[in-house]
Coordinates of C-alpha atoms and ligand atoms in Angstrom, one line a residue:
X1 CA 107.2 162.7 75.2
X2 CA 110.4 160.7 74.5
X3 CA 114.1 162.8 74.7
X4 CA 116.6 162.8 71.7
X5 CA 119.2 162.3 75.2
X6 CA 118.0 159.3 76.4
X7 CA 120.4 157.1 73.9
X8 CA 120.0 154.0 74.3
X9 CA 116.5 154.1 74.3
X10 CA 114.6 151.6 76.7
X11 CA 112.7 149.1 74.9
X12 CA 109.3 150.5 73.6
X13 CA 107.5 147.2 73.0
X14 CA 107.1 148.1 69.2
X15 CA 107.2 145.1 67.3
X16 CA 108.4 146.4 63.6
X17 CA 108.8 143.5 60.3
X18 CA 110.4 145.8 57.5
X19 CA 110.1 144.6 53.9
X20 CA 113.1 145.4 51.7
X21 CA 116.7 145.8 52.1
X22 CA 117.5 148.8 50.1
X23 CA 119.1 151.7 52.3
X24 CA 115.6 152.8 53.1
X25 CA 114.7 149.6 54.8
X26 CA 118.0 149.1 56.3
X27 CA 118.6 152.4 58.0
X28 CA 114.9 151.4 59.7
X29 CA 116.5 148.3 61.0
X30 CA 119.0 150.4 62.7
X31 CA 117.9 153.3 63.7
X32 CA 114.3 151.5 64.9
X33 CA 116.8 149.2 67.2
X34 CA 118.3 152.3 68.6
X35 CA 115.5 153.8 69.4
X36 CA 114.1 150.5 71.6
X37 CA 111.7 148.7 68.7
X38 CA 112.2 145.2 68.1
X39 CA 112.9 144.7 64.3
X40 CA 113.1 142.2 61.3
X41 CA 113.6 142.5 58.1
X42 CA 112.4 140.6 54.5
X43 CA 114.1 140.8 51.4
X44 CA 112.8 138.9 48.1
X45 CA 116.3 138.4 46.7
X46 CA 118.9 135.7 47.6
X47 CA 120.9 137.7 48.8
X48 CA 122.3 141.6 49.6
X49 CA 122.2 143.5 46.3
X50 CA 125.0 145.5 45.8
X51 CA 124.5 146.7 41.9
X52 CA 124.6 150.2 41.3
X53 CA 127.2 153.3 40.1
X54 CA 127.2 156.5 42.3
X55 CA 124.8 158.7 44.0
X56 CA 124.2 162.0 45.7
X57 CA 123.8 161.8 49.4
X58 CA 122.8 164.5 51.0
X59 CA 124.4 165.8 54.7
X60 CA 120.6 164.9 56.3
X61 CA 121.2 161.5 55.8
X62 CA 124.8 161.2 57.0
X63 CA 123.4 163.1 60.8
X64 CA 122.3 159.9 62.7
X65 CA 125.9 158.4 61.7
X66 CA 126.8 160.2 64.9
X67 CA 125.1 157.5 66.5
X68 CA 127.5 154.6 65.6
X69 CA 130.9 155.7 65.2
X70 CA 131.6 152.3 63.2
X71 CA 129.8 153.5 60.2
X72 CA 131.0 157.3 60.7
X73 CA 134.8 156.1 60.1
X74 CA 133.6 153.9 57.5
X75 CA 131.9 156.6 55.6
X76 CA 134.8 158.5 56.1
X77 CA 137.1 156.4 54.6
X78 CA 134.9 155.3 51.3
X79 CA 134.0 159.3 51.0
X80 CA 135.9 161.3 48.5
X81 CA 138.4 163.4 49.8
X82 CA 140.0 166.9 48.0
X83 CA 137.4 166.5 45.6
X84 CA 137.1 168.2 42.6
X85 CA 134.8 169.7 40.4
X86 CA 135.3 170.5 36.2
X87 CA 132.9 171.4 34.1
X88 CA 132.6 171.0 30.0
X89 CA 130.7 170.8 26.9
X90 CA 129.6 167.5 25.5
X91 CA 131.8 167.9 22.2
X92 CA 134.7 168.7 24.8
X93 CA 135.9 172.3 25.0
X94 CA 136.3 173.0 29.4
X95 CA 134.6 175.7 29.9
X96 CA 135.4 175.6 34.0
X97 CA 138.2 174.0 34.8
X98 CA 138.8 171.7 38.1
X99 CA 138.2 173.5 41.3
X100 CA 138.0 172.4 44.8
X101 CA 135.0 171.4 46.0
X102 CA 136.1 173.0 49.2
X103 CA 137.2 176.2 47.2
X104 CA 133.7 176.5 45.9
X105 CA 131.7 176.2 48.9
X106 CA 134.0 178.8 50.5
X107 CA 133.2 181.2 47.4
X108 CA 129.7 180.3 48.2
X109 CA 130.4 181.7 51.8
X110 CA 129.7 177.7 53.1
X111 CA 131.8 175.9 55.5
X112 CA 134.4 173.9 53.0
X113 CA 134.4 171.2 55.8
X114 CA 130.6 169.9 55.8
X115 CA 129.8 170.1 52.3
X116 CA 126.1 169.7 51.8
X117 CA 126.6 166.1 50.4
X118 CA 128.7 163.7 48.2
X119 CA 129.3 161.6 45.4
X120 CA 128.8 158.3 46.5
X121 CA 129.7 154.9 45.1
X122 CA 126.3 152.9 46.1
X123 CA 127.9 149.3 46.5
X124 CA 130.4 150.8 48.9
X125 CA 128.0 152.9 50.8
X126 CA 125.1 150.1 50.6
X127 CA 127.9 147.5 52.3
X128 CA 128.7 149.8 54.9
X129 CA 124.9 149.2 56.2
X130 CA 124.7 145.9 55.9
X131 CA 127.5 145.7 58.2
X132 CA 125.7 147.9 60.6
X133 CA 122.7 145.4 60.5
X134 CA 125.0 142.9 61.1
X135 CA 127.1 143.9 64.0
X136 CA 123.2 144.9 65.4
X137 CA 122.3 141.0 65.3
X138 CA 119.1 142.0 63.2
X139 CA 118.3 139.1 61.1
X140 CA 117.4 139.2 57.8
X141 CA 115.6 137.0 55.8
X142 CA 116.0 136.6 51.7
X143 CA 114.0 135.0 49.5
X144 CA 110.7 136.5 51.0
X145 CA 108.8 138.1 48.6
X146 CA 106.4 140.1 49.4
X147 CA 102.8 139.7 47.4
X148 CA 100.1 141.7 49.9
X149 CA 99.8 144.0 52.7
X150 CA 96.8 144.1 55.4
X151 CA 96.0 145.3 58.7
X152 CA 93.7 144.7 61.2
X153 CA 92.7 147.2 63.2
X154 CA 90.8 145.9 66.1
X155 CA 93.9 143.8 66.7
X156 CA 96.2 147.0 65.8
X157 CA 98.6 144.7 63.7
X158 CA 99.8 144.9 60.3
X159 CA 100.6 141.8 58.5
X160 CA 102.2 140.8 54.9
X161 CA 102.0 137.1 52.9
X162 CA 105.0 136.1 50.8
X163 CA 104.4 134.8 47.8
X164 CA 105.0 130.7 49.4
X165 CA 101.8 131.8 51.3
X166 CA 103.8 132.6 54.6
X167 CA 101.7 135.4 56.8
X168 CA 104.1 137.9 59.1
X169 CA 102.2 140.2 61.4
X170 CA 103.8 143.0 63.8
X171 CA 102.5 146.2 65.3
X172 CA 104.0 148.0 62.6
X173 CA 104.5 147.1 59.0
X174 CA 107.3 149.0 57.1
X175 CA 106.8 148.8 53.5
X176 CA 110.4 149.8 52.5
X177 CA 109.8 147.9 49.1
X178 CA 110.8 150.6 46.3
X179 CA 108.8 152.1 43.2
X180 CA 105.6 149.7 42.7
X181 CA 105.6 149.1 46.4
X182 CA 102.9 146.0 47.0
X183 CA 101.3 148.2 49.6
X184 CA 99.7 150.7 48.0
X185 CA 97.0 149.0 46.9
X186 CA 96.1 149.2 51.1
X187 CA 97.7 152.0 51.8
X188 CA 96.7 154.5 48.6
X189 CA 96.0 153.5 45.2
X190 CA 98.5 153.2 42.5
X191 CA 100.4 155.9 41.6
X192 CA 100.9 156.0 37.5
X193 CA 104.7 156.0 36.4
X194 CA 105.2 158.2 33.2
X195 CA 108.4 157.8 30.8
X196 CA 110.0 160.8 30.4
X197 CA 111.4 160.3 27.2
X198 CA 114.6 160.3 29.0
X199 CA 117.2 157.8 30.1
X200 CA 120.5 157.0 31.9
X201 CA 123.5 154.8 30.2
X202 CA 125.5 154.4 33.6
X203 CA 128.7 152.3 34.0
X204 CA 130.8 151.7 37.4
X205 CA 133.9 149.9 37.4
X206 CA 137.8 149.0 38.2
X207 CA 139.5 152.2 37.3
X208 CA 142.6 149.5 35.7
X209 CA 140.2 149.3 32.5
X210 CA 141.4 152.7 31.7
X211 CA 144.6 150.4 31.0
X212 CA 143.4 149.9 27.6
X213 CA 143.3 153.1 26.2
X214 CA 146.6 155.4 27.1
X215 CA 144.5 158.6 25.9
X216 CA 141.7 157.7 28.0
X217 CA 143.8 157.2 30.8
X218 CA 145.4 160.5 30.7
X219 CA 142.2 162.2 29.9
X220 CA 140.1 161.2 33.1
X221 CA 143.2 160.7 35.4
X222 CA 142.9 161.8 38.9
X223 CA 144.1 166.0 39.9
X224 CA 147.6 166.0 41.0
X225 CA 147.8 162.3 40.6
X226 CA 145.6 162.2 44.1
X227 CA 142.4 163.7 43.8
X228 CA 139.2 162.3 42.9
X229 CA 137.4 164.3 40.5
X230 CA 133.5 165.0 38.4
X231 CA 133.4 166.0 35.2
X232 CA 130.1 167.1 34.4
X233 CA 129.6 167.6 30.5
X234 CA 126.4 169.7 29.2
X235 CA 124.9 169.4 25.7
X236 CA 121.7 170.2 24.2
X237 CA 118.9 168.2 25.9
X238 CA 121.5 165.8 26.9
X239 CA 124.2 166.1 30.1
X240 CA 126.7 163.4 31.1
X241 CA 129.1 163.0 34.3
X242 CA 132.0 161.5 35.3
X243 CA 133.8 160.4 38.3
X244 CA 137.6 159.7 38.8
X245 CA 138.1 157.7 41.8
X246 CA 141.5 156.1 42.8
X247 CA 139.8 152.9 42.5
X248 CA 136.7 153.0 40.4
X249 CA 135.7 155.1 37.3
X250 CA 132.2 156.1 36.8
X251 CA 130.2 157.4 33.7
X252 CA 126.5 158.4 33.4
X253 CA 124.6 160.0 30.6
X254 CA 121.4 161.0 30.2
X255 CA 120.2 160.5 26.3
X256 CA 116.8 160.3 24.6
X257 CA 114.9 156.7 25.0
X258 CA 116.2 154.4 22.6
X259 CA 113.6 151.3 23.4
X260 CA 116.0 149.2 25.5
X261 CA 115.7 151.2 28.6
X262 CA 114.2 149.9 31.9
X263 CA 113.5 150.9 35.7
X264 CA 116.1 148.4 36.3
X265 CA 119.5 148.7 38.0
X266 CA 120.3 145.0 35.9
X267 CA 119.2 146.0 32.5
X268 CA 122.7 146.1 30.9
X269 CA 123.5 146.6 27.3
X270 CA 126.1 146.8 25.1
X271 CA 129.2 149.2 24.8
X272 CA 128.4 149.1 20.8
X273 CA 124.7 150.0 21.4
X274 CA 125.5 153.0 23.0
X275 CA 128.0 153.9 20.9
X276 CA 125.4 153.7 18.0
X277 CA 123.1 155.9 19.8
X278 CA 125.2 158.6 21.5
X279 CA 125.6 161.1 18.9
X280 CA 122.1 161.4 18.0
X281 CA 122.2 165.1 19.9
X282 CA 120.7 167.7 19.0
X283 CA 122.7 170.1 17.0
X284 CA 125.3 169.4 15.0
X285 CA 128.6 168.9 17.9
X286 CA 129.0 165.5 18.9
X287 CA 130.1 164.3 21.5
X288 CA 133.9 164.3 22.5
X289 CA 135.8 161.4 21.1
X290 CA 137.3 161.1 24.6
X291 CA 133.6 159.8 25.8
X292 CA 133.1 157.9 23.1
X293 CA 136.6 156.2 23.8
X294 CA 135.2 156.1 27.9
X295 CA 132.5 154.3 26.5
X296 CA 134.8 151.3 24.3
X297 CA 137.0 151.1 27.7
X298 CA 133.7 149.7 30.0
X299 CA 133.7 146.3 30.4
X300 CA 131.0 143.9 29.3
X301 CA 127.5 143.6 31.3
X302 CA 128.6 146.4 33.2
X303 CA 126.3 149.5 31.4
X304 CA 122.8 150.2 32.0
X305 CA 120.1 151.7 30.5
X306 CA 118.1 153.0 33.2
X307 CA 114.9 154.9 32.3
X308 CA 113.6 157.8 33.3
X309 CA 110.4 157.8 34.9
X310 CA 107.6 160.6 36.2
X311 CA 105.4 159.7 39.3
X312 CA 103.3 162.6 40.7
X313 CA 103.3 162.9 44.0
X314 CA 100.8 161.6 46.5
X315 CA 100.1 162.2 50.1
X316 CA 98.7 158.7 51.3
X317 CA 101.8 156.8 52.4
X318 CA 99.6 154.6 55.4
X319 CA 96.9 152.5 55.7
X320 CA 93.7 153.5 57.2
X321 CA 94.4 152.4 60.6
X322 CA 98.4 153.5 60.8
X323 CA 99.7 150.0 60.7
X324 CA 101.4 149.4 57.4
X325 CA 103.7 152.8 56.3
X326 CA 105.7 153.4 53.1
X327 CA 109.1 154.9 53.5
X328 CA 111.5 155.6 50.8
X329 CA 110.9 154.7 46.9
X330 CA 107.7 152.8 48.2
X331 CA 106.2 156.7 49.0
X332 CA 107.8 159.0 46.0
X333 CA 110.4 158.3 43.5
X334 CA 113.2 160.4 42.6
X335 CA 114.8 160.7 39.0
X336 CA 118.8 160.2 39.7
X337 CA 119.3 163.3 39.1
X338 CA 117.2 164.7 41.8
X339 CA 120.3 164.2 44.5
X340 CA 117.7 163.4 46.6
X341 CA 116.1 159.7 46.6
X342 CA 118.4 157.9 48.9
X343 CA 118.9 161.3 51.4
X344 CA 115.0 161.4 51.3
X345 CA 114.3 157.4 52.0
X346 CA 117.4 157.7 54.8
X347 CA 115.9 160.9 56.3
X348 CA 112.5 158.8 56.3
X349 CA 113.6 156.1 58.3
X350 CA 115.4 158.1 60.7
X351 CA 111.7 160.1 61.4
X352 CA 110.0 157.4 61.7
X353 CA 112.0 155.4 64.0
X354 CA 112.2 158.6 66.2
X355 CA 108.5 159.3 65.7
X356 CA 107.5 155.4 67.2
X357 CA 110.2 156.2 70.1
X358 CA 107.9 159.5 70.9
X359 CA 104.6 158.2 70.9
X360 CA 105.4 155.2 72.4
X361 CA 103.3 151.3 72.2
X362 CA 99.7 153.3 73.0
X363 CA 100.2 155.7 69.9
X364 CA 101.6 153.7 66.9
X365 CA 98.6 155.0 64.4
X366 CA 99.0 158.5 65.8
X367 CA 103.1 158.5 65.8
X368 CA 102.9 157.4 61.9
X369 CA 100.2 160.2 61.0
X370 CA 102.9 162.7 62.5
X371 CA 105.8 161.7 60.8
X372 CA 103.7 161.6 57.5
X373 CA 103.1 165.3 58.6
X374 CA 106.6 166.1 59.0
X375 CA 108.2 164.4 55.7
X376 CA 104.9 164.5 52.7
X377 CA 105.5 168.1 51.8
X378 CA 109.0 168.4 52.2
X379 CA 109.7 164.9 49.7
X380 CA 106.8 166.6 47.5
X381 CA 109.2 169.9 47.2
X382 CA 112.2 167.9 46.7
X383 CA 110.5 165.8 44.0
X384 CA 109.9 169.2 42.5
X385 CA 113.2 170.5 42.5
X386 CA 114.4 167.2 41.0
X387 CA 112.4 167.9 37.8
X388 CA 113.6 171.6 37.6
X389 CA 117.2 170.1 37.9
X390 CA 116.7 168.1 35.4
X391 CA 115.2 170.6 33.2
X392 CA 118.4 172.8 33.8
X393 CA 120.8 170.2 33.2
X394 CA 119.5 169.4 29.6
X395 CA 119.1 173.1 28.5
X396 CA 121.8 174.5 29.4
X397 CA 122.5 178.7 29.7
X398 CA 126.1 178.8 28.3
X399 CA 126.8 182.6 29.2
X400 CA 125.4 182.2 32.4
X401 CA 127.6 179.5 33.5
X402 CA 130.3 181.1 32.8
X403 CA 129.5 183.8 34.8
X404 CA 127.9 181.5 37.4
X405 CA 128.7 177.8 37.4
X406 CA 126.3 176.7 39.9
X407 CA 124.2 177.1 37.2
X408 CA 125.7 173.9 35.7
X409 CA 125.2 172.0 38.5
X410 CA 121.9 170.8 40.2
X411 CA 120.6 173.1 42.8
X412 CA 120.9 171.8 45.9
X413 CA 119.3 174.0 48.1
X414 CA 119.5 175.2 52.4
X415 CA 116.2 174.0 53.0
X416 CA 117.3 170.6 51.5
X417 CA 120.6 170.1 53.2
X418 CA 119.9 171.6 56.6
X419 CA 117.7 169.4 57.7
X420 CA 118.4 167.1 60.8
X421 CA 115.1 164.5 61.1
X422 CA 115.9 163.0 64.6
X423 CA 115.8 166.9 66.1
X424 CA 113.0 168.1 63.8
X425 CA 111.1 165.2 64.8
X426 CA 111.6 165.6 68.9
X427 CA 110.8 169.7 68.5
X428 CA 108.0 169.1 66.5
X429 CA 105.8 166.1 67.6
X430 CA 103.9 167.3 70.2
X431 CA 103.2 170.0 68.2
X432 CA 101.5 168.2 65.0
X433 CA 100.0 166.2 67.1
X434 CA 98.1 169.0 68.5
X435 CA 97.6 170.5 65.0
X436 CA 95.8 166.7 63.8
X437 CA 93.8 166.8 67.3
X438 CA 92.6 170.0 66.4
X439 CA 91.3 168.8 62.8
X440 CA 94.1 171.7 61.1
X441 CA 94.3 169.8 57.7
X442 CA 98.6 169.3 56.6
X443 CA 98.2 171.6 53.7
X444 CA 97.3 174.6 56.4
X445 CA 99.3 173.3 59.2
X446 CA 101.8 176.2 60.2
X447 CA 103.0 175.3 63.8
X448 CA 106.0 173.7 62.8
X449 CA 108.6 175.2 61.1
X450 CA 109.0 174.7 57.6
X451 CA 111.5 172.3 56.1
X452 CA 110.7 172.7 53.0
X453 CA 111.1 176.0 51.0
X454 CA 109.4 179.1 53.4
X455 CA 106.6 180.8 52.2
X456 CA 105.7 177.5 49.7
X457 CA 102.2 176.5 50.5
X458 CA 101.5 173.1 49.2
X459 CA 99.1 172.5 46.7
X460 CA 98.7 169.1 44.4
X461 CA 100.5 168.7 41.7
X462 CA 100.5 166.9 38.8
X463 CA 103.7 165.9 36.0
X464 CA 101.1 167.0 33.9
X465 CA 101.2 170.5 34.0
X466 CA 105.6 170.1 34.4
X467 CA 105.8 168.0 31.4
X468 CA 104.1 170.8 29.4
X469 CA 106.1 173.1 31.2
X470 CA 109.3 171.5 29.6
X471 CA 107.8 170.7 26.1
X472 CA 107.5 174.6 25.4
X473 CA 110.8 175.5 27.3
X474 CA 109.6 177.3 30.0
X475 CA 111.0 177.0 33.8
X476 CA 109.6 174.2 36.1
X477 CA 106.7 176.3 38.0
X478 CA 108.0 175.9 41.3
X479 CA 105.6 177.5 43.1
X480 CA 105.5 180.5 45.6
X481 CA 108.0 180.3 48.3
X482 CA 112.1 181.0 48.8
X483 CA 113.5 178.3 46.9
X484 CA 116.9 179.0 46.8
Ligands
FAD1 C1 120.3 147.2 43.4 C2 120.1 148.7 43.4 C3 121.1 149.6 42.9 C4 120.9 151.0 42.9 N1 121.8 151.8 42.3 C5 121.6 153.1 42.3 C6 122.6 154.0 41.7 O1 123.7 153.6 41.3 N2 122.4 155.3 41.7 C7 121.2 155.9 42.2 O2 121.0 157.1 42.2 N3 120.3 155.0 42.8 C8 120.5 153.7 42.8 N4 119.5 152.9 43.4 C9 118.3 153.5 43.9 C10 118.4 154.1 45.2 O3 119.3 153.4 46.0 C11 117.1 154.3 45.8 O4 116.3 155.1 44.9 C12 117.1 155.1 47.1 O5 118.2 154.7 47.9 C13 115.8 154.7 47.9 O6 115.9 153.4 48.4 P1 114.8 152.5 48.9 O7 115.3 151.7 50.0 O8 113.5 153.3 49.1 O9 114.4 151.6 47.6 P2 115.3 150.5 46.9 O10 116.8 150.8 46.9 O11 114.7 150.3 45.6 O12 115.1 149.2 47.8 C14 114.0 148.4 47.8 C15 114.3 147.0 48.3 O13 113.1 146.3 48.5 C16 113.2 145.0 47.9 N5 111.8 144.6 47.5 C17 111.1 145.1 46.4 N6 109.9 144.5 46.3 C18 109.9 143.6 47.3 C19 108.9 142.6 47.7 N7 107.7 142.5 47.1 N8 109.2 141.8 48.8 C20 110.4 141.9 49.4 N9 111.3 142.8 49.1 C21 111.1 143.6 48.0 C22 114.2 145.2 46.8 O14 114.8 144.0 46.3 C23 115.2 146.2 47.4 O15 116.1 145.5 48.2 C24 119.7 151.5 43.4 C25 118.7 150.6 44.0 C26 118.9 149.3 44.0 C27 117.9 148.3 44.6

């Protein structure tokens, strides 16, 4: 067995082709090189993509930054500092006013230094690994779409085709491709994607457009002239937030589907249409002026209407021979609001890469079927949670917030944010290993500890039985186990 001390790892021989550039596929570039693999990378667009508002990223992710001090000042520097936190209704009244994010993880008896995650703005972050790839030398090339996966296992190779009929083989095959991944046909089956009669108007940009509205200006301006903050806003079955930066201004808001929405981070509309549609709430408040205001101050092209979609979970994330293995969106989607879909596709890569180091050239198959061990239940809970949070983000408990206002915020539990991969992986491989030799199926496998809720015991689930859940107001069945 490999040693997490050994950085920089000798070379393993591991020949790895990663499709997609999102942070999934490029944390694999790095963190594979690290560990000794050889790496290269395909992307179907032109170029890097760097579309997108903000995002939750959880403290697992952020661990193997310790690894290359570049990106851990740069994170640093992009990362919000003396954030805040505020909390109203959608028509406007405050019902918590701003407060440290520090201050409340010290109420919560946390450390206020290593909060479990942050607000993120995506283009930021996403540029910050590109550069990583880049000072790496791992090249990357665009325009390479990918059409079809294969393997062959008396060769032990995984291979893709592009669609200009180019074939790439390596020993391993990352399918880092996002929702729809072209591998599951080989690896899986399809997984069904449900609307959730839900969707996502989300805008990012220069905080100068403020500029344009004095009232606006003064509304969202920053705490003590300085400090970033989020204003989260909860109405019935609808919930918006906002972030303050010194540079940028963000807005999201989750509304009913109005026909125009797509699982697209380019499918912008128009300020007016959502200005149409945003007081179709129900109940008779509407929402703040201020918003609506917000919503005239966003320049054109820049909002989109993302929607909301359901996948159910599955457990098959490689093909039969080990060769070709989903990471990321390719393996379970997230809704936004799950705080959990790029900490979950990071924490992915970083298992995998360590998992390969482990096993070595001789057991590529048997290092993939490990890491699967140690990641399927754990992204099945967290794709859980992310439904409950979104079920207690659009019906929200007004008296209970008051008295507790976590309760306005999505949980965002130990089990979630404790995690470290690289270390979970090196205590644990040996031991799953044994577990799979001995024929112990995942579901029963307890030699590991748990890094997932303890006490849960997985069983499949469907959206099915959530969905109904939700239709007749009752709580997202979590399932046994300490979830909190
Ligand atoms: C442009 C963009 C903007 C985003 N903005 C936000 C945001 O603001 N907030 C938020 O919460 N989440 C956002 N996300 C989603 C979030 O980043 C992901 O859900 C999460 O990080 C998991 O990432 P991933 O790498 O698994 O998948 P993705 O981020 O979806 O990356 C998949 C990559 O694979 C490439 N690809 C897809 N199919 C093929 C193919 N056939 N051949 C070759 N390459 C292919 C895609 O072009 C993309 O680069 C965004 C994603 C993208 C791609």
């Amino acid at each position: 067995m490999g040693s997490i001390s050994t950085d920089p790892y000798p070379k393993t021989g591991i020949d790895i082709l990663i499709v997609g550039t999102g942070l999934a596929g490029l944390t694999a570039a790095i963190e594979c090189t690290r560990k000794g693999h050889s790496v290269r990378l395909l992307e179907r667009n032109a170029d890097i993509n760097t579309a997108g508002d903000m995002y939750f990223m959880g403290l697992p992710a952020t661990r193997f930054f310790k690894h290359w001090p570049e990106m851990a000042a740069e994170y640093s520097t992009i990362s919000l500092h003396n954030a805040h936190i505020a909390t109203f209704k959608h028509s406007g009244e405050q019902i918590i006013p701003p407060l440290k994010v520090a201050e409340r993880l010290r109420a919560q008896g946390l450390d206020p230094n290593t909060p479990p995650g942050a607000f993120q703005i995506r283009p930021l972050v996403y540029r910050m690994f590109v550069r990583q790839v880049e000072r790496l030398g791992i090249s990357i090339e665009f325009n390479r779409r990918v059409v079809d996966y294969f393997e062959d296992e008396e060769t032990g190779k995984g291979s893709v085709v592009t669609e200009d009929g180019q074939r790439y083989e390596a020993d391993v095959v990352i399918a880092a491709d996002g929702v729809g991944s072209k591998s599951q046909k080989l690896v899986g089956g399809e997984v069904r994607a449900r609307g959730s009669g839900r969707a996502m108007w989300r805008a990012a940009f220069p905080i100068e457009h403020l500029d344009k509205n004095p009232e606006v200006k003064e509304f969202f301006k920053l705490v003590n002239g300085t400090d970033p903050i989020v204003r989260t806003w909860l109405g019935p079955m609808t919930y918006a937030m906002t972030l303050t930066r010194e540079d940028v201004m963000v807005w999201l808001l989750n509304h009913e589907v109005t026909g125009t929405e797509a699982e697209s981070w380019h499918n912008t509309i128009s300020s007016s249409e959502v200005l149409a549609d945003m007081d179709k709430v129900r109940g008779p408040a509407k929402w703040a002026p201020v918003f609506k205001e917000l919503v005239k101050c966003t320049p054109p092209n820049t909002i989109v209407n993302f929607a909301l979609l359901w996948r159910d979970p599955q457990p098959s994330w490689a093909s039969p021979g080990g060769r070709v293995i989903q990471i990321g969106d390719a393996a379970h989607s997230y809704l936004p609001s799950s705080g959990n879909g790029a900490t979950q596709a990071i924490e992915d890569a970083v298992s995998l890469a360590s998992c390969l180091q482990i096993g070595g050239r001789e057991d590529v198959a048997q290092s993939v079927r490990a890491h699967i061990r140690m990641r399927f239940v754990r992204n099945a809970c967290a794709q859980k949670l992310g439904f409950a949070n979104a079920a207690r983000l659009q019906d929200t408990n007004w008296e209970k917030v008051k008295l507790d206002p976590r309760v306005a915020a999505p949980a965002h539990p130990k089990w979630v944010w404790s995690h470290d991969p690289e270390a979970y992986a090196y205590e644990n491989y040996d031991k799953v290993v044994e577990s799979m030799r001995k024929g112990v199926p995942f579901e029963e496998d307890d030699s590991i500890p748990p890094n997932y809720p303890k006490g849960y015991k997985y069983e499949p689930w469907s959206m099915d039985k959530i969905v109904d859940d939700m239709n007749n107001g009752r709580p997202v069945d979590l399932g046994p186990g300490d979830w909190a």
